[in-house]
């Protein structure tokens, strides 16, 4: 059996788990002894640094320190969320030639988010290699349930570049429920609420006889622990200005020191009513004198300062219920996932929304990776009687020659699924049909996302409308789309040529993977 790992590739933190020889999942640690690895890459002068080693980059070169690359995977540069990110990120986003979002480093170099994620995956893989004492190749990687086809493909490409073979992409809420042990109980209807460093995801997941089904998924891509830290820093900075007559807003080092202290205080207040914030050397005055800062902070203050953020947890939960046509009393158990759910007020807010006490798992930032490792065990036949069912996050449609989009696969279709669509020639002697594949529900192409442009070349010559191509669209159990075509009368398989694509070209992924294998830096 090949060694395989379960990976939670998170927006702000990632984790990797394996199945021990005794069949139990085990979370691996970084060389620093942490069970989570910051999903951060610092493109320093001595090459890329990943994880904890990259954190110094926030201080030294914030424009070369890439965090949250997951938000950019599979996203077009003109997407409203990318436009919004471009305004707030300390690093620069640029449009790739095919309209994807890439990241600009200095000296005109660019990296795709896939490459950044690949570097994070390589570090996670190295943790597993060290644990097993041999190279790990296979992985189950988790993705948000709402990830579209482009984001899923981008995740797979990142894994390929990192030299990993993806056995399956697994949706995060299903992984969390599996990691929690939901497959062992009776029928239960779960709401999985995942508040991590950067995002809030809610999913309703039904588990019955070992079958996991995601019914609905919503969230807020701009709500996470980082926002709580930012609000704390804003209040503390005001305090510093009042007490020390010093404005830290243009002093990046001071802001960073305050952020570290604020985050530590936030963590402490999950266990204590009060804590002390003490920064011995916040900044230096022109006279050379150090500015010290110390104050007490209560849980009550933290909660009142962050109340507007806590309120934002409510609408996605209500929306998830609405989309699944469920009342809140039809949820049997609320599972809390993500480091931020350790905050009491987060638990209390979610308790109010669902009208019940939520379940806090003992390891909220590890449980998704543990679920992914258990999925590896399931695929290897070590765990029996469990089935992970995913639904198609968006519909898939086809259009010909700039025409309207015709739906092929409906949103929420249970995966795997396969549908057929007929394409007709419209001119005499026409030997190829070109078509576009879209993701979205609209008949209006501009409202959907273009996944790729394709052609079936080498059609038999005939009168217009006499050649009928049957296009077969398959979506695998993890959301990967595959196309095939055949000619109706002869039944012969036709070639499907890709003319335009979103994400990295196959050849580029292969080249980057080879570069990595040969130990070269993976920049284009
Ligand atoms: P994750 O992405 O799931 O690892 O969650 C990371 C977020 O959880 C960060 O914003 C952390 O500051 C936050 N976090 C971790 N531990 C605690 C804690 N004890 N109390 C409050 N927030 C925490």
XYZ file of C-alpha atoms and ligand atoms in Angstrom:
547
model
C 0.000 0.000 0.000
C 1.302 3.422 -0.900
C 1.573 5.928 1.913
C -1.202 8.506 1.619
C -2.141 11.632 3.524
C -5.225 13.720 4.235
C -4.675 17.437 3.695
C -6.717 20.419 4.844
C -5.450 23.154 2.526
C -6.829 26.147 4.392
C -7.092 29.829 3.554
C -4.915 30.869 6.486
C -3.744 27.565 8.015
C -3.271 24.067 6.647
C -2.901 20.680 8.305
C -1.947 17.151 7.334
C -3.058 13.868 8.899
C -2.219 10.223 8.244
C -3.640 6.859 9.223
C -1.368 5.093 11.674
C -0.475 1.428 11.400
C -3.138 0.697 14.006
C -5.724 2.348 11.720
C -6.121 5.509 13.791
C -5.776 9.000 12.340
C -2.820 11.034 13.504
C -2.238 14.727 12.913
C 1.351 15.579 11.977
C 3.377 18.466 13.372
C 5.609 21.054 11.746
C 9.299 21.230 12.727
C 8.187 24.005 15.127
C 5.880 21.525 16.863
C 2.630 23.051 15.603
C -0.227 20.966 14.225
C -1.123 23.674 11.737
C 1.049 25.288 9.079
C 0.367 28.913 8.122
C -0.663 28.912 4.427
C 1.876 31.643 3.767
C 4.718 31.849 1.242
C 7.385 34.541 1.457
C 9.293 34.988 -1.798
C 12.453 36.129 -0.028
C 15.774 36.892 -1.687
C 17.010 33.419 -0.702
C 14.087 31.653 -2.326
C 10.540 30.879 -1.180
C 9.945 30.296 2.532
C 6.764 28.536 3.611
C 4.700 28.339 6.789
C 6.143 29.629 10.063
C 9.380 30.529 8.287
C 7.374 32.832 6.011
C 5.805 34.872 8.812
C 8.868 37.134 9.102
C 8.053 38.239 5.562
C 5.022 40.198 6.855
C 7.542 42.459 8.593
C 10.311 42.503 5.993
C 8.552 42.481 2.638
C 4.745 42.399 2.884
C 4.434 42.785 -0.895
C 6.278 39.466 -1.371
C 4.524 37.595 1.418
C 1.551 35.797 -0.054
C -1.256 34.655 2.238
C -4.804 33.609 1.383
C -3.863 32.342 -2.118
C -6.745 29.889 -1.781
C -9.188 32.763 -2.280
C -7.629 33.385 -5.717
C -7.659 29.785 -6.984
C -9.732 29.537 -10.148
C -10.885 33.151 -9.843
C -11.034 35.487 -12.781
C -9.288 38.837 -12.378
C -12.545 40.706 -13.088
C -14.489 38.774 -10.422
C -15.991 41.236 -7.869
C -14.341 39.402 -4.981
C -10.926 39.702 -6.636
C -11.529 43.402 -7.306
C -12.302 43.810 -3.620
C -9.226 41.824 -2.545
C -6.995 43.845 -4.872
C -7.862 46.979 -2.892
C -6.888 45.545 0.495
C -4.050 43.083 -0.142
C -0.465 44.240 0.483
C 0.672 42.254 -2.580
C -0.264 43.027 -6.162
C -2.738 41.094 -8.289
C -2.519 41.072 -12.087
C -4.564 39.571 -14.909
C -3.117 36.470 -16.558
C -3.359 36.324 -20.370
C -6.466 34.097 -20.079
C -8.138 36.410 -17.530
C -7.172 34.408 -14.414
C -5.776 36.106 -11.331
C -2.027 35.961 -10.866
C 0.256 37.625 -8.314
C 2.985 40.102 -9.270
C 6.296 39.831 -7.455
C 9.124 42.287 -7.912
C 11.163 42.476 -11.098
C 8.161 41.682 -13.292
C 7.897 38.079 -12.069
C 4.432 36.612 -11.686
C 3.159 33.546 -9.869
C -0.159 31.802 -10.227
C -2.068 31.062 -6.993
C -1.652 27.381 -7.949
C 2.116 27.774 -7.544
C 1.740 29.400 -4.118
C -0.612 26.630 -2.997
C 1.818 24.071 -4.467
C 4.576 25.414 -2.214
C 2.299 25.051 0.832
C 1.393 21.513 -0.277
C 5.089 20.662 -0.721
C 5.767 21.703 2.859
C 2.861 19.563 4.093
C 4.118 16.720 1.983
C 7.605 17.138 3.483
C 6.050 16.787 6.968
C 4.545 13.472 5.878
C 7.741 12.332 4.126
C 9.643 12.942 7.378
C 7.014 11.055 9.382
C 7.015 7.985 7.133
C 10.705 8.152 6.261
C 9.802 7.798 2.594
C 8.188 9.887 -0.130
C 4.420 10.241 0.076
C 2.604 10.425 -3.230
C -1.140 10.049 -2.718
C -3.424 12.536 -1.009
C -7.030 13.396 -0.310
C -7.308 17.174 -0.233
C -10.291 19.060 1.164
C -11.930 22.014 -0.583
C -14.871 24.237 0.416
C -18.153 22.664 -0.670
C -18.885 25.809 -2.716
C -15.630 25.605 -4.729
C -16.530 25.698 -8.419
C -15.002 23.526 -11.152
C -12.234 26.037 -11.872
C -11.192 26.284 -8.207
C -11.247 22.482 -7.869
C -9.130 22.040 -10.973
C -6.712 24.707 -9.702
C -6.385 22.804 -6.403
C -5.630 19.611 -8.306
C -3.071 21.412 -10.447
C -1.375 22.770 -7.317
C -1.160 19.211 -6.000
C 0.256 17.921 -9.290
C 2.930 20.632 -9.214
C 3.765 19.552 -5.651
C 4.203 15.977 -6.893
C 1.033 14.697 -5.229
C -1.489 12.402 -6.806
C -4.974 13.494 -5.709
C -7.031 10.409 -4.889
C -10.007 12.660 -4.295
C -11.046 16.182 -3.456
C -13.373 16.072 -0.470
C -15.698 18.845 0.637
C -14.609 20.395 3.935
C -17.903 20.063 5.846
C -18.131 16.363 4.954
C -14.513 15.927 6.050
C -15.259 17.715 9.324
C -18.274 15.497 10.000
C -16.252 12.372 9.138
C -13.349 13.557 11.323
C -15.835 14.086 14.135
C -16.999 10.476 13.758
C -20.447 11.119 12.274
C -20.250 7.878 10.257
C -20.477 5.837 13.444
C -23.792 7.216 14.714
C -27.429 6.924 13.652
C -29.063 9.168 11.061
C -28.256 12.769 11.883
C -28.790 16.095 10.199
C -25.756 18.298 10.844
C -25.033 21.980 10.403
C -21.267 22.371 10.082
C -20.099 25.904 10.925
C -16.457 26.545 10.085
C -14.935 29.862 11.192
C -11.226 29.884 10.414
C -8.675 32.628 9.999
C -10.083 34.023 6.778
C -13.498 32.618 5.965
C -16.795 31.460 7.430
C -18.467 28.443 5.826
C -21.795 26.886 6.718
C -23.046 23.606 5.306
C -25.984 21.367 6.069
C -24.815 17.759 5.882
C -27.024 14.702 6.303
C -25.402 11.477 7.440
C -27.377 8.262 7.239
C -25.993 4.719 7.207
C -22.538 6.060 6.468
C -23.727 8.160 3.499
C -22.674 11.821 3.737
C -24.622 14.291 1.678
C -24.048 18.039 1.524
C -27.486 19.640 1.111
C -26.582 23.287 1.004
C -23.600 25.469 1.495
C -23.162 29.178 2.127
C -20.713 31.415 3.863
C -18.907 34.702 4.013
C -15.577 34.684 2.199
C -14.534 37.837 4.044
C -15.177 36.902 7.642
C -12.582 35.162 9.796
C -10.241 35.435 12.744
C -8.051 37.941 10.873
C -10.973 40.393 10.956
C -11.315 39.986 14.725
C -7.566 40.672 15.049
C -7.860 43.759 12.837
C -10.721 45.230 14.893
C -8.742 44.613 18.092
C -5.670 46.336 16.630
C -7.776 49.346 15.586
C -9.061 49.800 19.137
C -5.653 49.247 20.707
C -4.009 51.682 18.261
C -6.541 54.337 19.309
C -5.616 53.594 22.907
C -1.903 53.983 22.124
C -2.582 57.335 20.468
C -4.518 58.541 23.508
C -2.092 57.267 26.149
C 1.259 57.583 24.405
C 0.475 60.323 21.850
C 1.901 58.088 19.160
C 0.172 57.259 15.879
C 1.193 53.746 14.868
C -0.851 53.720 11.654
C 2.139 54.427 9.404
C 4.507 52.206 11.408
C 4.141 48.702 9.932
C 6.408 47.100 12.548
C 4.381 48.553 15.433
C 1.110 47.437 13.821
C 2.534 43.942 13.414
C 3.669 43.778 17.067
C 0.274 44.965 18.219
C -1.424 42.386 15.985
C 0.609 39.533 17.489
C -0.238 40.745 21.027
C -3.909 41.227 20.113
C -4.191 37.724 18.707
C -2.581 36.244 21.798
C -5.066 38.161 23.971
C -7.968 36.951 21.816
C -6.852 33.345 22.365
C -6.450 33.876 26.125
C -9.952 35.353 26.384
C -11.426 32.077 25.115
C -10.377 30.596 28.469
C -10.178 33.593 30.841
C -12.386 36.583 31.620
C -9.413 38.949 31.671
C -5.966 39.123 30.156
C -3.033 41.520 29.995
C -1.640 42.907 26.772
C 1.980 43.919 27.186
C 4.275 45.078 24.369
C 7.634 46.133 25.779
C 8.959 47.704 22.620
C 6.035 48.813 20.500
C 7.902 51.561 18.664
C 10.826 53.892 19.006
C 10.473 57.651 19.413
C 12.866 59.922 17.425
C 14.710 60.425 20.722
C 15.505 56.712 20.702
C 13.232 56.017 23.656
C 11.071 52.897 23.357
C 7.300 53.156 23.641
C 5.898 50.559 26.010
C 2.270 49.589 25.976
C 0.359 47.645 28.583
C -3.325 47.294 29.408
C -5.893 44.844 30.677
C -8.466 43.529 28.276
C -11.689 41.800 29.321
C -13.697 39.260 27.409
C -16.589 41.699 27.573
C -14.550 44.395 25.795
C -13.461 41.947 23.089
C -17.078 40.926 22.570
C -18.447 44.453 22.386
C -15.707 45.584 19.971
C -16.307 42.631 17.677
C -20.119 42.595 17.968
C -20.624 43.708 14.323
C -18.476 40.758 13.171
C -20.413 38.354 15.398
C -23.662 39.611 13.846
C -22.337 38.694 10.408
C -22.313 35.017 11.415
C -26.115 34.970 11.404
C -27.238 35.537 7.753
C -25.180 32.714 6.185
C -26.649 30.243 8.713
C -30.186 31.374 7.916
C -29.423 31.195 4.237
C -28.071 27.632 4.505
C -31.309 26.561 6.219
C -33.413 28.316 3.594
C -31.567 26.730 0.687
C -31.994 23.268 2.156
C -35.685 24.009 2.979
C -35.003 23.210 6.621
C -36.209 24.822 9.801
C -33.655 25.166 12.536
C -35.410 22.538 14.645
C -34.735 20.106 11.788
C -31.010 20.307 12.529
C -29.995 17.565 14.965
C -26.497 18.783 15.744
C -24.377 21.864 15.089
C -20.669 21.060 14.655
C -18.160 23.834 15.242
C -15.004 23.751 13.167
C -12.129 26.230 12.749
C -9.927 27.836 15.387
C -12.188 30.872 15.844
C -15.080 28.744 17.151
C -13.121 28.549 20.423
C -14.332 32.095 21.121
C -17.288 31.917 23.530
C -19.254 34.674 21.812
C -18.986 32.819 18.484
C -20.423 29.711 20.141
C -23.168 31.767 21.798
C -24.133 33.526 18.558
C -24.394 30.220 16.694
C -26.343 28.718 19.600
C -28.889 31.517 19.231
C -29.233 31.086 15.460
C -29.821 27.345 15.646
C -31.715 27.380 18.957
C -29.467 24.682 20.428
C -26.096 24.254 22.067
C -23.493 23.599 19.392
C -20.933 20.798 19.673
C -17.372 21.974 20.085
C -14.913 19.406 18.793
C -11.712 19.064 20.846
C -9.483 19.873 17.880
C -11.427 22.338 15.698
C -8.454 23.232 13.509
C -7.384 19.629 12.917
C -10.675 17.830 12.408
C -10.916 18.540 8.647
C -7.459 17.037 7.991
C -8.369 14.051 10.176
C -11.529 13.587 8.084
C -9.415 13.695 4.919
C -7.103 11.001 6.334
C -10.136 8.863 7.186
C -11.297 9.277 3.579
C -7.923 7.860 2.504
C -8.592 4.902 4.789
C -12.046 4.519 3.265
C -10.669 4.542 -0.277
C -8.153 1.886 0.805
C -10.963 -0.235 2.201
C -9.793 0.107 5.820
C -13.107 1.727 6.788
C -16.248 0.072 5.499
C -19.750 1.292 4.847
C -19.056 5.000 4.383
C -19.952 6.911 1.245
C -19.212 10.585 0.648
C -21.736 12.147 -1.712
C -21.086 15.574 -3.091
C -23.350 17.751 -5.175
C -22.425 19.924 -8.110
C -21.863 23.444 -6.689
C -22.906 25.154 -9.958
C -24.714 24.145 -13.118
C -22.829 23.362 -16.339
C -23.964 24.715 -19.712
C -22.850 24.662 -23.348
C -23.108 27.308 -26.041
C -22.292 27.251 -29.749
C -21.051 30.151 -31.840
C -21.742 32.866 -29.272
C -25.335 31.708 -28.763
C -27.284 31.289 -25.550
C -26.142 28.856 -22.871
C -27.993 25.561 -22.789
C -27.935 23.821 -19.420
C -26.369 20.355 -19.407
C -25.940 19.554 -15.723
C -28.104 21.151 -13.050
C -26.828 22.834 -9.938
C -26.937 20.471 -6.938
C -26.929 17.364 -9.159
C -25.607 14.452 -7.108
C -22.097 13.471 -8.164
C -20.845 11.565 -10.058
C -23.135 12.497 -12.914
C -23.142 12.279 -16.708
C -25.341 14.080 -19.198
C -25.466 14.302 -22.996
C -26.119 17.195 -25.333
C -26.529 17.062 -29.125
C -24.537 19.502 -31.283
C -25.474 19.914 -34.971
C -23.483 21.223 -37.899
C -25.084 24.327 -39.393
C -23.251 24.558 -42.738
C -22.666 22.149 -45.625
C -19.292 20.398 -45.512
C -18.667 21.686 -41.988
C -15.829 19.625 -40.532
C -15.602 21.023 -37.036
C -17.918 22.324 -34.336
C -16.622 24.771 -31.758
C -18.404 25.142 -28.459
C -17.963 26.861 -25.102
C -18.396 25.205 -21.737
C -19.791 27.381 -18.946
C -20.348 27.186 -15.252
C -23.494 28.918 -13.993
C -27.245 28.838 -14.252
C -27.964 31.698 -16.651
C -28.794 31.350 -20.346
C -26.857 34.605 -20.754
C -23.149 33.738 -21.306
C -21.952 36.970 -19.682
C -23.618 35.898 -16.415
C -21.719 32.586 -16.358
C -18.084 31.638 -16.008
C -16.301 30.357 -19.120
C -14.541 27.080 -18.317
C -13.097 26.522 -21.752
C -13.552 26.620 -25.527
C -13.402 23.314 -27.369
C -13.658 21.924 -30.871
C -14.521 18.573 -32.380
C -12.328 18.585 -35.508
C -12.356 16.012 -38.310
C -16.119 15.613 -38.687
C -17.325 13.721 -41.767
C -18.300 16.008 -44.645
C -22.095 16.202 -45.104
C -24.978 18.598 -45.620
C -25.798 21.105 -42.874
C -27.539 19.450 -39.953
C -26.707 15.932 -41.124
C -23.841 15.455 -38.701
C -24.910 15.129 -35.117
C -22.276 15.196 -32.396
C -23.214 13.752 -29.026
C -21.322 15.610 -26.342
C -20.873 13.716 -23.097
C -20.207 15.777 -19.970
C -19.119 13.850 -16.885
C -18.502 15.246 -13.436
C -16.570 12.892 -11.151
C -17.392 12.378 -7.505
C -15.005 15.174 -6.565
C -16.240 17.729 -9.098
C -13.705 17.183 -11.872
C -15.275 17.720 -15.317
C -14.464 15.451 -18.263
C -15.655 15.769 -21.854
C -16.068 13.202 -24.588
C -17.835 13.299 -27.952
C -19.071 10.798 -30.502
C -20.784 10.957 -33.858
C -24.388 9.760 -33.582
C -24.732 7.670 -36.727
C -21.374 5.887 -36.750
C -21.030 5.969 -32.964
C -17.394 6.792 -33.546
C -15.482 8.595 -30.814
C -14.437 12.108 -31.813
C -11.463 14.053 -30.671
C -12.214 17.007 -28.350
C -9.603 19.704 -28.760
C -9.178 22.382 -26.110
C -8.767 25.866 -27.605
C -9.092 28.095 -24.540
C -8.950 27.160 -20.885
C -9.279 28.711 -17.491
C -6.486 27.977 -15.031
C -3.029 26.765 -16.020
C -2.526 24.906 -19.298
C -1.832 21.167 -18.920
C 1.625 21.635 -20.423
C 2.399 24.364 -17.889
C 1.344 22.167 -14.952
C 3.549 19.357 -16.257
C 6.488 21.725 -16.711
C 6.117 23.181 -13.203
C 5.814 19.704 -11.699
C 8.998 18.644 -13.485
C 10.787 21.755 -12.221
C 9.800 20.886 -8.687
C 10.913 17.296 -9.070
C 14.288 18.481 -10.210
C 14.477 20.808 -7.209
C 14.285 24.000 -9.215
C 12.387 27.023 -8.006
C 8.928 26.832 -9.499
C 8.637 30.317 -10.873
C 7.797 30.830 -14.503
P -7.999 27.933 11.474
O -7.894 28.621 10.138
O -9.131 27.006 11.610
O -6.696 27.374 11.949
O -8.358 29.132 12.509
C -7.444 30.145 12.754
C -8.117 31.233 13.537
O -8.535 30.730 14.805
C -7.149 32.372 13.814
O -7.807 33.600 13.590
C -6.828 32.185 15.259
O -6.502 33.423 15.878
C -8.118 31.627 15.808
N -7.925 30.916 17.071
C -7.072 29.890 17.329
N -7.135 29.557 18.631
C -8.059 30.379 19.216
C -8.569 30.547 20.554
N -8.131 29.816 21.570
N -9.509 31.494 20.748
C -9.951 32.274 19.740
N -9.505 32.170 18.473
C -8.566 31.239 18.209
